[in-house]
mmCIF file of C-alpha atoms and ligand atoms in Angstrom:
data_model
loop_
_atom_site.group_PDB
_atom_site.id
_atom_site.type_symbol
_atom_site.label_atom_id
_atom_site.label_comp_id
_atom_site.label_asym_id
_atom_site.label_seq_id
_atom_site.Cartn_x
_atom_site.Cartn_y
_atom_site.Cartn_z
ATOM 1 C CA MET A 925 1.643 -19.659 30.503
ATOM 2 C CA LYS A 926 0.306 -16.723 28.461
ATOM 3 C CA ALA A 927 -3.168 -16.847 26.901
ATOM 4 C CA PRO A 928 -3.071 -18.076 23.273
ATOM 5 C CA VAL A 929 -3.049 -15.542 20.424
ATOM 6 C CA ARG A 930 -4.630 -16.120 17.024
ATOM 7 C CA VAL A 931 -2.392 -16.213 13.961
ATOM 8 C CA THR A 932 -3.966 -16.303 10.492
ATOM 9 C CA VAL A 933 -1.941 -17.617 7.569
ATOM 10 C CA THR A 934 -3.405 -17.368 4.074
ATOM 11 C CA GLY A 935 -2.192 -19.610 1.268
ATOM 12 C CA ALA A 936 -1.532 -22.083 4.063
ATOM 13 C CA ALA A 937 -1.565 -25.068 1.686
ATOM 14 C CA GLY A 938 1.146 -23.530 -0.530
ATOM 15 C CA GLN A 939 4.901 -23.925 -0.510
ATOM 16 C CA ILE A 940 5.705 -20.966 1.777
ATOM 17 C CA GLY A 941 2.897 -22.078 4.076
ATOM 18 C CA TYR A 942 4.544 -25.486 4.422
ATOM 19 C CA ALA A 943 7.836 -23.895 5.465
ATOM 20 C CA LEU A 944 6.145 -21.394 7.782
ATOM 21 C CA LEU A 945 3.447 -23.068 9.852
ATOM 22 C CA PHE A 946 5.643 -25.520 11.724
ATOM 23 C CA ARG A 947 7.978 -22.760 12.819
ATOM 24 C CA ILE A 948 5.126 -20.536 14.029
ATOM 25 C CA ALA A 949 3.735 -23.489 15.971
ATOM 26 C CA SER A 950 7.154 -24.215 17.497
ATOM 27 C CA GLY A 951 7.438 -20.705 18.981
ATOM 28 C CA ALA A 952 10.045 -19.326 16.555
ATOM 29 C CA MET A 953 7.874 -16.326 15.662
ATOM 30 C CA LEU A 954 6.309 -15.128 18.909
ATOM 31 C CA GLY A 955 8.520 -16.738 21.533
ATOM 32 C CA ASP A 956 8.792 -19.932 23.540
ATOM 33 C CA ASP A 957 6.160 -18.831 26.047
ATOM 34 C CA GLN A 958 3.413 -17.771 23.614
ATOM 35 C CA PRO A 959 0.733 -20.352 22.711
ATOM 36 C CA VAL A 960 -0.911 -19.878 19.306
ATOM 37 C CA ILE A 961 -4.131 -20.825 17.577
ATOM 38 C CA LEU A 962 -3.471 -21.195 13.834
ATOM 39 C CA GLN A 963 -6.270 -20.026 11.531
ATOM 40 C CA LEU A 964 -5.429 -21.415 8.094
ATOM 41 C CA LEU A 965 -7.091 -19.955 5.019
ATOM 42 C CA ASP A 966 -6.854 -21.232 1.470
ATOM 43 C CA ILE A 967 -9.180 -21.629 -1.519
ATOM 44 C CA THR A 968 -11.787 -24.407 -1.754
ATOM 45 C CA PRO A 969 -9.814 -26.732 -4.103
ATOM 46 C CA ALA A 970 -6.888 -26.639 -1.652
ATOM 47 C CA MET A 971 -8.911 -27.861 1.353
ATOM 48 C CA ASP A 972 -7.789 -31.515 1.067
ATOM 49 C CA ALA A 973 -4.123 -30.501 0.940
ATOM 50 C CA LEU A 974 -4.694 -28.085 3.823
ATOM 51 C CA ASN A 975 -6.225 -30.865 5.877
ATOM 52 C CA GLY A 976 -3.055 -32.891 5.268
ATOM 53 C CA VAL A 977 -0.966 -29.992 6.627
ATOM 54 C CA LYS A 978 -3.266 -29.849 9.661
ATOM 55 C CA MET A 979 -2.720 -33.591 10.283
ATOM 56 C CA GLU A 980 1.048 -33.065 10.135
ATOM 57 C CA LEU A 981 0.849 -30.131 12.548
ATOM 58 C CA GLU A 982 -1.125 -32.341 14.952
ATOM 59 C CA ASP A 983 1.481 -35.078 14.584
ATOM 60 C CA CYS A 984 4.227 -32.725 15.809
ATOM 61 C CA ALA A 985 2.523 -32.426 19.238
ATOM 62 C CA PHE A 986 3.797 -28.835 19.561
ATOM 63 C CA PRO A 987 3.296 -27.755 23.208
ATOM 64 C CA LEU A 988 2.488 -24.169 22.080
ATOM 65 C CA LEU A 989 -0.138 -25.115 19.479
ATOM 66 C CA SER A 990 -3.499 -24.533 21.161
ATOM 67 C CA GLY A 991 -5.783 -25.010 18.160
ATOM 68 C CA ILE A 992 -6.026 -25.203 14.365
ATOM 69 C CA VAL A 993 -8.837 -23.854 12.191
ATOM 70 C CA CYS A 994 -8.893 -24.688 8.452
ATOM 71 C CA THR A 995 -11.215 -22.697 6.231
ATOM 72 C CA ASP A 996 -11.907 -21.308 2.759
ATOM 73 C CA ASP A 997 -13.980 -18.439 4.201
ATOM 74 C CA PRO A 998 -12.031 -15.210 4.893
ATOM 75 C CA ASN A 999 -14.606 -14.184 7.533
ATOM 76 C CA VAL A 1000 -13.774 -17.325 9.502
ATOM 77 C CA GLY A 1001 -10.047 -17.145 8.769
ATOM 78 C CA PHE A 1002 -9.687 -13.621 10.153
ATOM 79 C CA LYS A 1003 -12.138 -13.980 13.069
ATOM 80 C CA ASP A 1004 -10.704 -12.240 16.164
ATOM 81 C CA THR A 1005 -7.188 -12.702 14.852
ATOM 82 C CA ASP A 1006 -4.164 -10.917 16.338
ATOM 83 C CA TYR A 1007 -1.579 -11.585 13.595
ATOM 84 C CA ALA A 1008 -2.083 -12.219 9.886
ATOM 85 C CA LEU A 1009 0.487 -13.383 7.358
ATOM 86 C CA LEU A 1010 -1.005 -12.876 3.905
ATOM 87 C CA VAL A 1011 0.878 -15.347 1.761
ATOM 88 C CA GLY A 1012 -1.935 -16.672 -0.450
ATOM 89 C CA ALA A 1013 -1.365 -15.369 -3.978
ATOM 90 C CA ARG A 1014 0.048 -16.595 -7.253
ATOM 91 C CA PRO A 1015 3.854 -16.653 -7.511
ATOM 92 C CA ARG A 1016 5.630 -15.375 -10.626
ATOM 93 C CA GLY A 1017 7.305 -17.669 -13.146
ATOM 94 C CA PRO A 1018 10.470 -17.195 -15.224
ATOM 95 C CA GLY A 1019 10.651 -13.934 -17.192
ATOM 96 C CA MET A 1020 7.964 -12.150 -15.139
ATOM 97 C CA GLU A 1021 8.385 -9.105 -12.897
ATOM 98 C CA ARG A 1022 6.482 -9.189 -9.603
ATOM 99 C CA LYS A 1023 4.218 -6.342 -10.719
ATOM 100 C CA ASP A 1024 3.015 -8.577 -13.589
ATOM 101 C CA LEU A 1025 1.099 -10.390 -10.829
ATOM 102 C CA LEU A 1026 -0.912 -7.297 -9.904
ATOM 103 C CA GLU A 1027 -3.877 -8.218 -12.056
ATOM 104 C CA ALA A 1028 -3.966 -11.857 -10.882
ATOM 105 C CA ASN A 1029 -3.500 -11.104 -7.180
ATOM 106 C CA ALA A 1030 -4.792 -7.631 -6.343
ATOM 107 C CA ALA A 1031 -8.454 -8.637 -5.969
ATOM 108 C CA ILE A 1032 -7.515 -11.204 -3.287
ATOM 109 C CA PHE A 1033 -6.264 -8.393 -1.070
ATOM 110 C CA SER A 1034 -9.308 -6.154 -1.357
ATOM 111 C CA VAL A 1035 -11.515 -9.067 -0.240
ATOM 112 C CA GLN A 1036 -9.162 -9.912 2.607
ATOM 113 C CA GLY A 1037 -8.797 -6.275 3.700
ATOM 114 C CA LYS A 1038 -12.582 -6.098 4.111
ATOM 115 C CA ALA A 1039 -12.658 -9.405 5.984
ATOM 116 C CA ILE A 1040 -9.892 -8.160 8.310
ATOM 117 C CA ASN A 1041 -11.788 -4.922 8.914
ATOM 118 C CA ASP A 1042 -14.997 -6.790 9.757
ATOM 119 C CA ASN A 1043 -13.603 -9.661 11.824
ATOM 120 C CA ALA A 1044 -10.092 -9.205 13.186
ATOM 121 C CA SER A 1045 -8.815 -7.664 16.408
ATOM 122 C CA LYS A 1046 -8.422 -3.887 15.926
ATOM 123 C CA ASP A 1047 -4.802 -4.313 17.067
ATOM 124 C CA ILE A 1048 -4.030 -6.892 14.399
ATOM 125 C CA LYS A 1049 -0.517 -6.915 12.940
ATOM 126 C CA VAL A 1050 -0.600 -7.731 9.216
ATOM 127 C CA LEU A 1051 2.342 -8.824 7.077
ATOM 128 C CA VAL A 1052 1.788 -9.110 3.329
ATOM 129 C CA VAL A 1053 4.069 -11.615 1.595
ATOM 130 C CA GLY A 1054 2.089 -12.316 -1.607
ATOM 131 C CA ASN A 1055 3.446 -10.346 -4.559
ATOM 132 C CA PRO A 1056 3.618 -7.548 -5.446
ATOM 133 C CA ALA A 1057 3.818 -7.302 -1.669
ATOM 134 C CA ASN A 1058 3.941 -3.522 -1.120
ATOM 135 C CA THR A 1059 0.987 -2.723 -3.347
ATOM 136 C CA ASN A 1060 -1.013 -5.705 -2.077
ATOM 137 C CA ALA A 1061 -0.405 -4.358 1.439
ATOM 138 C CA LEU A 1062 -1.675 -0.959 0.313
ATOM 139 C CA ILE A 1063 -4.843 -2.552 -1.120
ATOM 140 C CA THR A 1064 -5.404 -4.509 2.108
ATOM 141 C CA GLN A 1065 -4.886 -1.418 4.251
ATOM 142 C CA ARG A 1066 -7.189 0.807 2.227
ATOM 143 C CA ASN A 1067 -9.964 -1.813 2.421
ATOM 144 C CA ALA A 1068 -9.725 -1.892 6.219
ATOM 145 C CA PRO A 1069 -10.568 1.714 7.151
ATOM 146 C CA ASP A 1070 -11.350 0.935 10.808
ATOM 147 C CA ILE A 1071 -7.819 -0.283 11.517
ATOM 148 C CA ASP A 1072 -4.738 1.907 12.018
ATOM 149 C CA PRO A 1073 -2.803 2.011 8.699
ATOM 150 C CA ARG A 1074 0.407 1.407 10.670
ATOM 151 C CA ASN A 1075 -0.821 -2.154 11.326
ATOM 152 C CA PHE A 1076 -0.297 -3.132 7.652
ATOM 153 C CA THR A 1077 3.208 -4.007 6.521
ATOM 154 C CA ALA A 1078 4.897 -5.631 3.519
ATOM 155 C CA MET A 1079 7.842 -8.002 3.536
ATOM 156 C CA THR A 1080 11.280 -6.766 2.491
ATOM 157 C CA ARG A 1081 13.061 -8.726 5.231
ATOM 158 C CA LEU A 1082 14.070 -11.375 2.684
ATOM 159 C CA ASP A 1083 15.878 -8.691 0.661
ATOM 160 C CA HIS A 1084 17.392 -7.372 3.907
ATOM 161 C CA ASN A 1085 18.715 -10.828 4.825
ATOM 162 C CA ARG A 1086 20.006 -11.391 1.284
ATOM 163 C CA ALA A 1087 21.881 -8.082 1.363
ATOM 164 C CA LYS A 1088 23.437 -8.857 4.763
ATOM 165 C CA THR A 1089 24.817 -12.147 3.500
ATOM 166 C CA GLN A 1090 26.183 -10.649 0.252
ATOM 167 C CA ILE A 1091 28.169 -7.923 2.049
ATOM 168 C CA ALA A 1092 29.375 -10.416 4.687
ATOM 169 C CA ILE A 1093 30.714 -12.756 1.973
ATOM 170 C CA LYS A 1094 32.392 -9.891 0.107
ATOM 171 C CA THR A 1095 34.176 -8.583 3.207
ATOM 172 C CA GLY A 1096 35.159 -12.013 4.547
ATOM 173 C CA LYS A 1097 32.957 -11.616 7.633
ATOM 174 C CA THR A 1098 29.749 -13.250 8.838
ATOM 175 C CA VAL A 1099 26.238 -11.844 9.062
ATOM 176 C CA ASN A 1100 26.855 -11.382 12.793
ATOM 177 C CA ASP A 1101 29.270 -8.573 11.907
ATOM 178 C CA VAL A 1102 26.731 -6.768 9.683
ATOM 179 C CA SER A 1103 24.296 -4.257 11.162
ATOM 180 C CA LYS A 1104 22.142 -1.323 10.090
ATOM 181 C CA MET A 1105 21.272 -2.743 6.678
ATOM 182 C CA THR A 1106 18.473 -0.903 4.886
ATOM 183 C CA ILE A 1107 16.334 -1.897 1.925
ATOM 184 C CA TRP A 1108 14.538 1.212 0.685
ATOM 185 C CA GLY A 1109 11.317 1.096 -1.337
ATOM 186 C CA ASN A 1110 9.598 -1.675 -3.227
ATOM 187 C CA HIS A 1111 10.097 -5.449 -3.004
ATOM 188 C CA SER A 1112 10.997 -5.440 -6.684
ATOM 189 C CA ALA A 1113 13.896 -4.924 -9.052
ATOM 190 C CA THR A 1114 13.930 -1.201 -8.150
ATOM 191 C CA GLN A 1115 14.567 -1.762 -4.427
ATOM 192 C CA TYR A 1116 17.640 0.048 -3.114
ATOM 193 C CA PRO A 1117 19.952 -1.784 -0.687
ATOM 194 C CA ASP A 1118 21.926 0.957 1.094
ATOM 195 C CA LEU A 1119 25.566 0.358 2.049
ATOM 196 C CA PHE A 1120 26.212 4.000 3.037
ATOM 197 C CA ASN A 1121 24.417 3.579 6.367
ATOM 198 C CA CYS A 1122 25.292 -0.106 6.843
ATOM 199 C CA LYS A 1123 28.070 -1.258 9.194
ATOM 200 C CA VAL A 1124 30.433 -4.217 8.994
ATOM 201 C CA GLY A 1125 31.969 -4.366 12.445
ATOM 202 C CA SER A 1126 32.740 -0.729 13.207
ATOM 203 C CA ASP A 1127 33.374 0.177 9.543
ATOM 204 C CA THR A 1128 30.870 1.752 7.200
ATOM 205 C CA ALA A 1129 30.138 -0.971 4.626
ATOM 206 C CA ILE A 1130 30.622 1.297 1.587
ATOM 207 C CA SER A 1131 34.168 2.122 2.724
ATOM 208 C CA LEU A 1132 35.117 -1.566 2.426
ATOM 209 C CA VAL A 1133 34.045 -2.044 -1.226
ATOM 210 C CA ASP A 1134 34.494 -0.084 -4.421
ATOM 211 C CA GLN A 1135 31.628 1.769 -6.057
ATOM 212 C CA GLU A 1136 31.916 -0.384 -9.192
ATOM 213 C CA TRP A 1137 31.221 -3.592 -7.230
ATOM 214 C CA TYR A 1138 28.428 -1.845 -5.320
ATOM 215 C CA GLU A 1139 26.640 -0.651 -8.457
ATOM 216 C CA GLY A 1140 27.581 -3.441 -10.849
ATOM 217 C CA GLU A 1141 27.264 -6.486 -8.581
ATOM 218 C CA PHE A 1142 25.840 -5.982 -5.113
ATOM 219 C CA ILE A 1143 22.760 -3.953 -5.997
ATOM 220 C CA PRO A 1144 21.731 -6.086 -9.016
ATOM 221 C CA VAL A 1145 22.384 -9.383 -7.179
ATOM 222 C CA VAL A 1146 20.108 -8.335 -4.315
ATOM 223 C CA GLN A 1147 17.489 -6.879 -6.668
ATOM 224 C CA GLN A 1148 17.454 -9.980 -8.880
ATOM 225 C CA ARG A 1149 17.862 -12.686 -6.245
ATOM 226 C CA GLY A 1150 14.218 -13.777 -6.424
ATOM 227 C CA ALA A 1151 14.502 -14.278 -10.195
ATOM 228 C CA ALA A 1152 17.796 -16.172 -9.791
ATOM 229 C CA ILE A 1153 16.096 -18.578 -7.385
ATOM 230 C CA ILE A 1154 13.143 -19.099 -9.721
ATOM 231 C CA LYS A 1155 15.616 -19.894 -12.523
ATOM 232 C CA ALA A 1156 17.595 -22.330 -10.378
ATOM 233 C CA ARG A 1157 14.750 -24.058 -8.517
ATOM 234 C CA GLY A 1158 11.974 -23.773 -11.075
ATOM 235 C CA ALA A 1159 9.859 -22.320 -8.241
ATOM 236 C CA SER A 1160 10.024 -19.137 -6.224
ATOM 237 C CA SER A 1161 11.814 -18.969 -2.879
ATOM 238 C CA ALA A 1162 9.912 -20.685 -0.101
ATOM 239 C CA ALA A 1163 12.011 -21.612 2.947
ATOM 240 C CA SER A 1164 13.942 -18.328 2.898
ATOM 241 C CA ALA A 1165 10.698 -16.398 2.401
ATOM 242 C CA ALA A 1166 9.088 -18.204 5.336
ATOM 243 C CA ASN A 1167 12.181 -17.507 7.428
ATOM 244 C CA ALA A 1168 12.011 -13.807 6.585
ATOM 245 C CA ALA A 1169 8.312 -13.705 7.503
ATOM 246 C CA ILE A 1170 9.163 -15.210 10.901
ATOM 247 C CA ASP A 1171 11.976 -12.650 11.334
ATOM 248 C CA HIS A 1172 9.699 -9.724 10.377
ATOM 249 C CA MET A 1173 6.895 -10.671 12.779
ATOM 250 C CA ARG A 1174 9.313 -11.549 15.577
ATOM 251 C CA SER A 1175 11.072 -8.187 15.318
ATOM 252 C CA TRP A 1176 7.745 -6.352 15.243
ATOM 253 C CA ALA A 1177 6.214 -8.270 18.170
ATOM 254 C CA LEU A 1178 9.281 -8.755 20.364
ATOM 255 C CA GLY A 1179 11.518 -5.811 19.342
ATOM 256 C CA THR A 1180 14.755 -5.162 17.451
ATOM 257 C CA GLU A 1181 18.211 -5.621 18.991
ATOM 258 C CA GLY A 1182 20.062 -2.695 20.639
ATOM 259 C CA ASP A 1183 20.394 0.235 18.240
ATOM 260 C CA ASP A 1184 20.258 -2.007 15.157
ATOM 261 C CA TRP A 1185 17.294 -1.832 12.796
ATOM 262 C CA VAL A 1186 15.467 -3.971 10.229
ATOM 263 C CA SER A 1187 13.818 -3.249 6.868
ATOM 264 C CA MET A 1188 10.012 -3.245 6.788
ATOM 265 C CA GLY A 1189 7.536 -2.090 4.173
ATOM 266 C CA VAL A 1190 5.448 0.336 6.229
ATOM 267 C CA TYR A 1191 2.936 3.142 5.796
ATOM 268 C CA SER A 1192 4.932 6.209 4.802
ATOM 269 C CA ASP A 1193 4.442 9.258 7.002
ATOM 270 C CA GLY A 1194 6.459 11.389 4.575
ATOM 271 C CA SER A 1195 9.834 10.534 6.154
ATOM 272 C CA TYR A 1196 12.783 11.075 3.786
ATOM 273 C CA GLY A 1197 10.414 12.881 1.424
ATOM 274 C CA ILE A 1198 8.562 9.679 0.436
ATOM 275 C CA THR A 1199 4.921 10.179 -0.585
ATOM 276 C CA GLU A 1200 2.651 9.771 2.415
ATOM 277 C CA GLY A 1201 0.473 6.678 2.400
ATOM 278 C CA LEU A 1202 2.632 4.480 0.172
ATOM 279 C CA ILE A 1203 3.789 1.183 1.691
ATOM 280 C CA TYR A 1204 7.518 1.773 1.309
ATOM 281 C CA SER A 1205 10.409 -0.135 2.878
ATOM 282 C CA PHE A 1206 12.257 1.930 5.495
ATOM 283 C CA PRO A 1207 14.785 1.196 8.234
ATOM 284 C CA CYS A 1208 12.648 0.493 11.316
ATOM 285 C CA ARG A 1209 13.256 -0.057 15.006
ATOM 286 C CA CYS A 1210 10.622 -1.993 16.952
ATOM 287 C CA LYS A 1211 9.755 -1.851 20.626
ATOM 288 C CA GLY A 1212 6.683 -2.791 22.666
ATOM 289 C CA GLY A 1213 4.902 -4.224 19.618
ATOM 290 C CA ASP A 1214 5.256 -1.017 17.603
ATOM 291 C CA TRP A 1215 7.665 0.154 14.887
ATOM 292 C CA GLU A 1216 9.198 3.537 14.102
ATOM 293 C CA ILE A 1217 11.117 4.719 11.068
ATOM 294 C CA VAL A 1218 14.773 5.447 11.893
ATOM 295 C CA GLN A 1219 15.247 9.175 11.333
ATOM 296 C CA GLY A 1220 18.215 11.323 10.386
ATOM 297 C CA LEU A 1221 20.188 8.939 8.157
ATOM 298 C CA GLU A 1222 22.561 10.545 5.657
ATOM 299 C CA ILE A 1223 21.152 10.414 2.161
ATOM 300 C CA GLY A 1224 23.566 11.438 -0.587
ATOM 301 C CA GLU A 1225 22.727 12.162 -4.217
ATOM 302 C CA PHE A 1226 23.265 8.539 -5.297
ATOM 303 C CA SER A 1227 20.906 7.192 -2.632
ATOM 304 C CA GLU A 1228 18.321 9.867 -3.209
ATOM 305 C CA ALA A 1229 18.025 9.051 -6.928
ATOM 306 C CA LYS A 1230 17.588 5.335 -6.165
ATOM 307 C CA MET A 1231 15.035 6.020 -3.409
ATOM 308 C CA LYS A 1232 13.028 8.221 -5.802
ATOM 309 C CA ALA A 1233 13.109 5.614 -8.589
ATOM 310 C CA THR A 1234 11.607 2.919 -6.376
ATOM 311 C CA GLU A 1235 9.064 5.422 -5.001
ATOM 312 C CA GLN A 1236 8.069 6.229 -8.590
ATOM 313 C CA GLU A 1237 7.429 2.542 -9.312
ATOM 314 C CA LEU A 1238 5.240 2.251 -6.210
ATOM 315 C CA THR A 1239 3.275 5.311 -7.294
ATOM 316 C CA GLU A 1240 2.669 3.707 -10.689
ATOM 317 C CA GLU A 1241 1.576 0.422 -9.094
ATOM 318 C CA ARG A 1242 -0.788 2.352 -6.804
ATOM 319 C CA ASP A 1243 -2.284 4.191 -9.759
ATOM 320 C CA ALA A 1244 -2.784 0.895 -11.634
ATOM 321 C CA VAL A 1245 -4.996 -0.465 -8.818
ATOM 322 C CA GLN A 1246 -6.902 2.753 -8.118
ATOM 323 C CA HIS A 1247 -10.207 0.895 -8.672
ATOM 324 C CA LEU A 1248 -9.422 -1.316 -5.646
ATOM 325 C CA LEU A 1249 -8.551 1.588 -3.320
ATOM 326 C CA PRO A 1250 -11.655 2.985 -1.606
HETATM 327 N N1 NAD B 148 7.682 -10.699 -0.267
HETATM 328 C C1 NAD B 148 8.542 -11.684 -0.502
HETATM 329 O O1 NAD B 148 9.745 -11.554 -0.193
HETATM 330 C C2 NAD B 148 8.118 -12.983 -1.142
HETATM 331 C C3 NAD B 148 9.022 -14.055 -1.159
HETATM 332 C C4 NAD B 148 8.631 -15.267 -1.764
HETATM 333 C C5 NAD B 148 7.357 -15.391 -2.312
HETATM 334 N N2 NAD B 148 6.506 -14.349 -2.278
HETATM 335 C C6 NAD B 148 5.146 -14.449 -2.826
HETATM 336 O O2 NAD B 148 4.345 -15.237 -1.935
HETATM 337 C C7 NAD B 148 3.217 -15.763 -2.644
HETATM 338 C C8 NAD B 148 3.019 -17.239 -2.309
HETATM 339 O O3 NAD B 148 4.108 -18.012 -2.790
HETATM 340 P P1 NAD B 148 4.107 -19.607 -2.692
HETATM 341 O O4 NAD B 148 5.404 -20.028 -3.277
HETATM 342 O O5 NAD B 148 3.719 -20.082 -1.341
HETATM 343 O O6 NAD B 148 2.936 -19.955 -3.735
HETATM 344 P P2 NAD B 148 2.082 -21.295 -3.864
HETATM 345 O O7 NAD B 148 1.425 -21.246 -5.189
HETATM 346 O O8 NAD B 148 2.892 -22.493 -3.480
HETATM 347 O O9 NAD B 148 0.989 -21.109 -2.731
HETATM 348 C C9 NAD B 148 0.027 -20.105 -2.777
HETATM 349 C C10 NAD B 148 -1.180 -20.599 -2.019
HETATM 350 O O10 NAD B 148 -2.109 -19.526 -1.966
HETATM 351 C C11 NAD B 148 -3.389 -20.067 -2.155
HETATM 352 N N3 NAD B 148 -4.333 -19.019 -2.545
HETATM 353 C C12 NAD B 148 -4.583 -18.508 -3.769
HETATM 354 N N4 NAD B 148 -5.569 -17.603 -3.719
HETATM 355 C C13 NAD B 148 -5.944 -17.520 -2.423
HETATM 356 C C14 NAD B 148 -6.943 -16.767 -1.735
HETATM 357 N N5 NAD B 148 -7.751 -15.922 -2.372
HETATM 358 N N6 NAD B 148 -7.052 -16.944 -0.400
HETATM 359 C C15 NAD B 148 -6.267 -17.814 0.267
HETATM 360 N N7 NAD B 148 -5.328 -18.564 -0.340
HETATM 361 C C16 NAD B 148 -5.170 -18.418 -1.666
HETATM 362 C C17 NAD B 148 -3.173 -21.164 -3.189
HETATM 363 O O11 NAD B 148 -4.268 -22.088 -3.239
HETATM 364 C C18 NAD B 148 -1.881 -21.782 -2.673
HETATM 365 O O12 NAD B 148 -2.151 -22.805 -1.717
HETATM 366 C C19 NAD B 148 3.514 -15.473 -4.122
HETATM 367 O O13 NAD B 148 2.788 -14.319 -4.526
HETATM 368 C C20 NAD B 148 5.002 -15.194 -4.137
HETATM 369 O O14 NAD B 148 5.384 -14.404 -5.236
HETATM 370 C C21 NAD B 148 6.867 -13.149 -1.699
HETATM 371 O O1 LMR B 149 10.993 -13.218 -6.719
HETATM 372 C C1 LMR B 149 9.876 -13.674 -6.527
HETATM 373 O O2 LMR B 149 8.960 -13.605 -7.359
HETATM 374 C C2 LMR B 149 9.608 -14.370 -5.215
HETATM 375 C C3 LMR B 149 9.988 -13.538 -4.063
HETATM 376 O O3 LMR B 149 9.427 -12.264 -4.138
HETATM 377 C C4 LMR B 149 11.488 -13.446 -3.859
HETATM 378 O O4 LMR B 149 12.010 -12.338 -3.723
HETATM 379 O O5 LMR B 149 12.141 -14.506 -3.811
#
């Protein structure tokens, strides 16, 4: 048996937390042979509810669950931790864009970035889920100057999974036939799901659909899926978001399959002309606990304009939180 690793989940008493923790404890995220200690952080008024979640985790008798810490203190929550899933933040309601949450949520991530810097393992892998995820990841990263910026990522895996299913349905195939999907940019309504580099079986996805469906249906459906779920459920996506968080961390820790790739919001090194230092979603391959941006993909005029538009939005979000970026 391997030695246990520490996994911090913030917002652990919330709805994504409830769909996430049991799967982490069961081994779905880090593998069937990896024991975990869960370090659960939420705010003081949520401590009773969090204790209820802890009791339920205990009642599952998960063989891989080596310990549970519940706390409202970020310095305790991030102590020596190896993985952090930053979920704790307000969700949007009907009629809001995710960036409308910047004011309500941004301060959370500067506090937590500092706590990560001061307490966590220097090799920590951080996934930001709380919205607006890319810019919150940027705030967290910039407040943790002693940790490699590559260790801070934002979640666009939910968009990636949504896009895979939409193209599979359209072409009469299953998600198992879809590979090389890419979500470029921001987890927002400007994100760009790319069918030019995506494959369905051995065909290029764009060759199987017409441009009108691509522009008029596929792209808006993927971009607006979060809002459609809020409208239908009266609450933002939870189980699918938790599932995507598991997928993201599993790919990062255990590697991607063959020559396929996944979409991850990562620290831009200037690849594809994207401003260095933004947390931008790129196609990534993972191996040995590290990720790399897939290079050399064909970018036509249509794609380039969409990739620039979402970059522009991220630049504006960054500028709006300048006061939180040391
Ligand atoms: N990136 C994505 O694809 C994606 C998908 C779905 C949801 N989200 C976002 O995830 C976030 C959480 O969603 P949810 O549905 O679980 O919300 P929720 O309201 O059910 O839960 C949020 C939890 O965070 C806690 N919290 C608030 N401030 C905190 C702080 N400073 N430290 C620790 N915990 C804190 C709350 O007390 C609550 O328990 C939202 O911002 C939502 O928009 C992102
Ligand atoms: O859309 C939201 O606000 C929640 C989440 O980001 C989603 O994509 O479902």
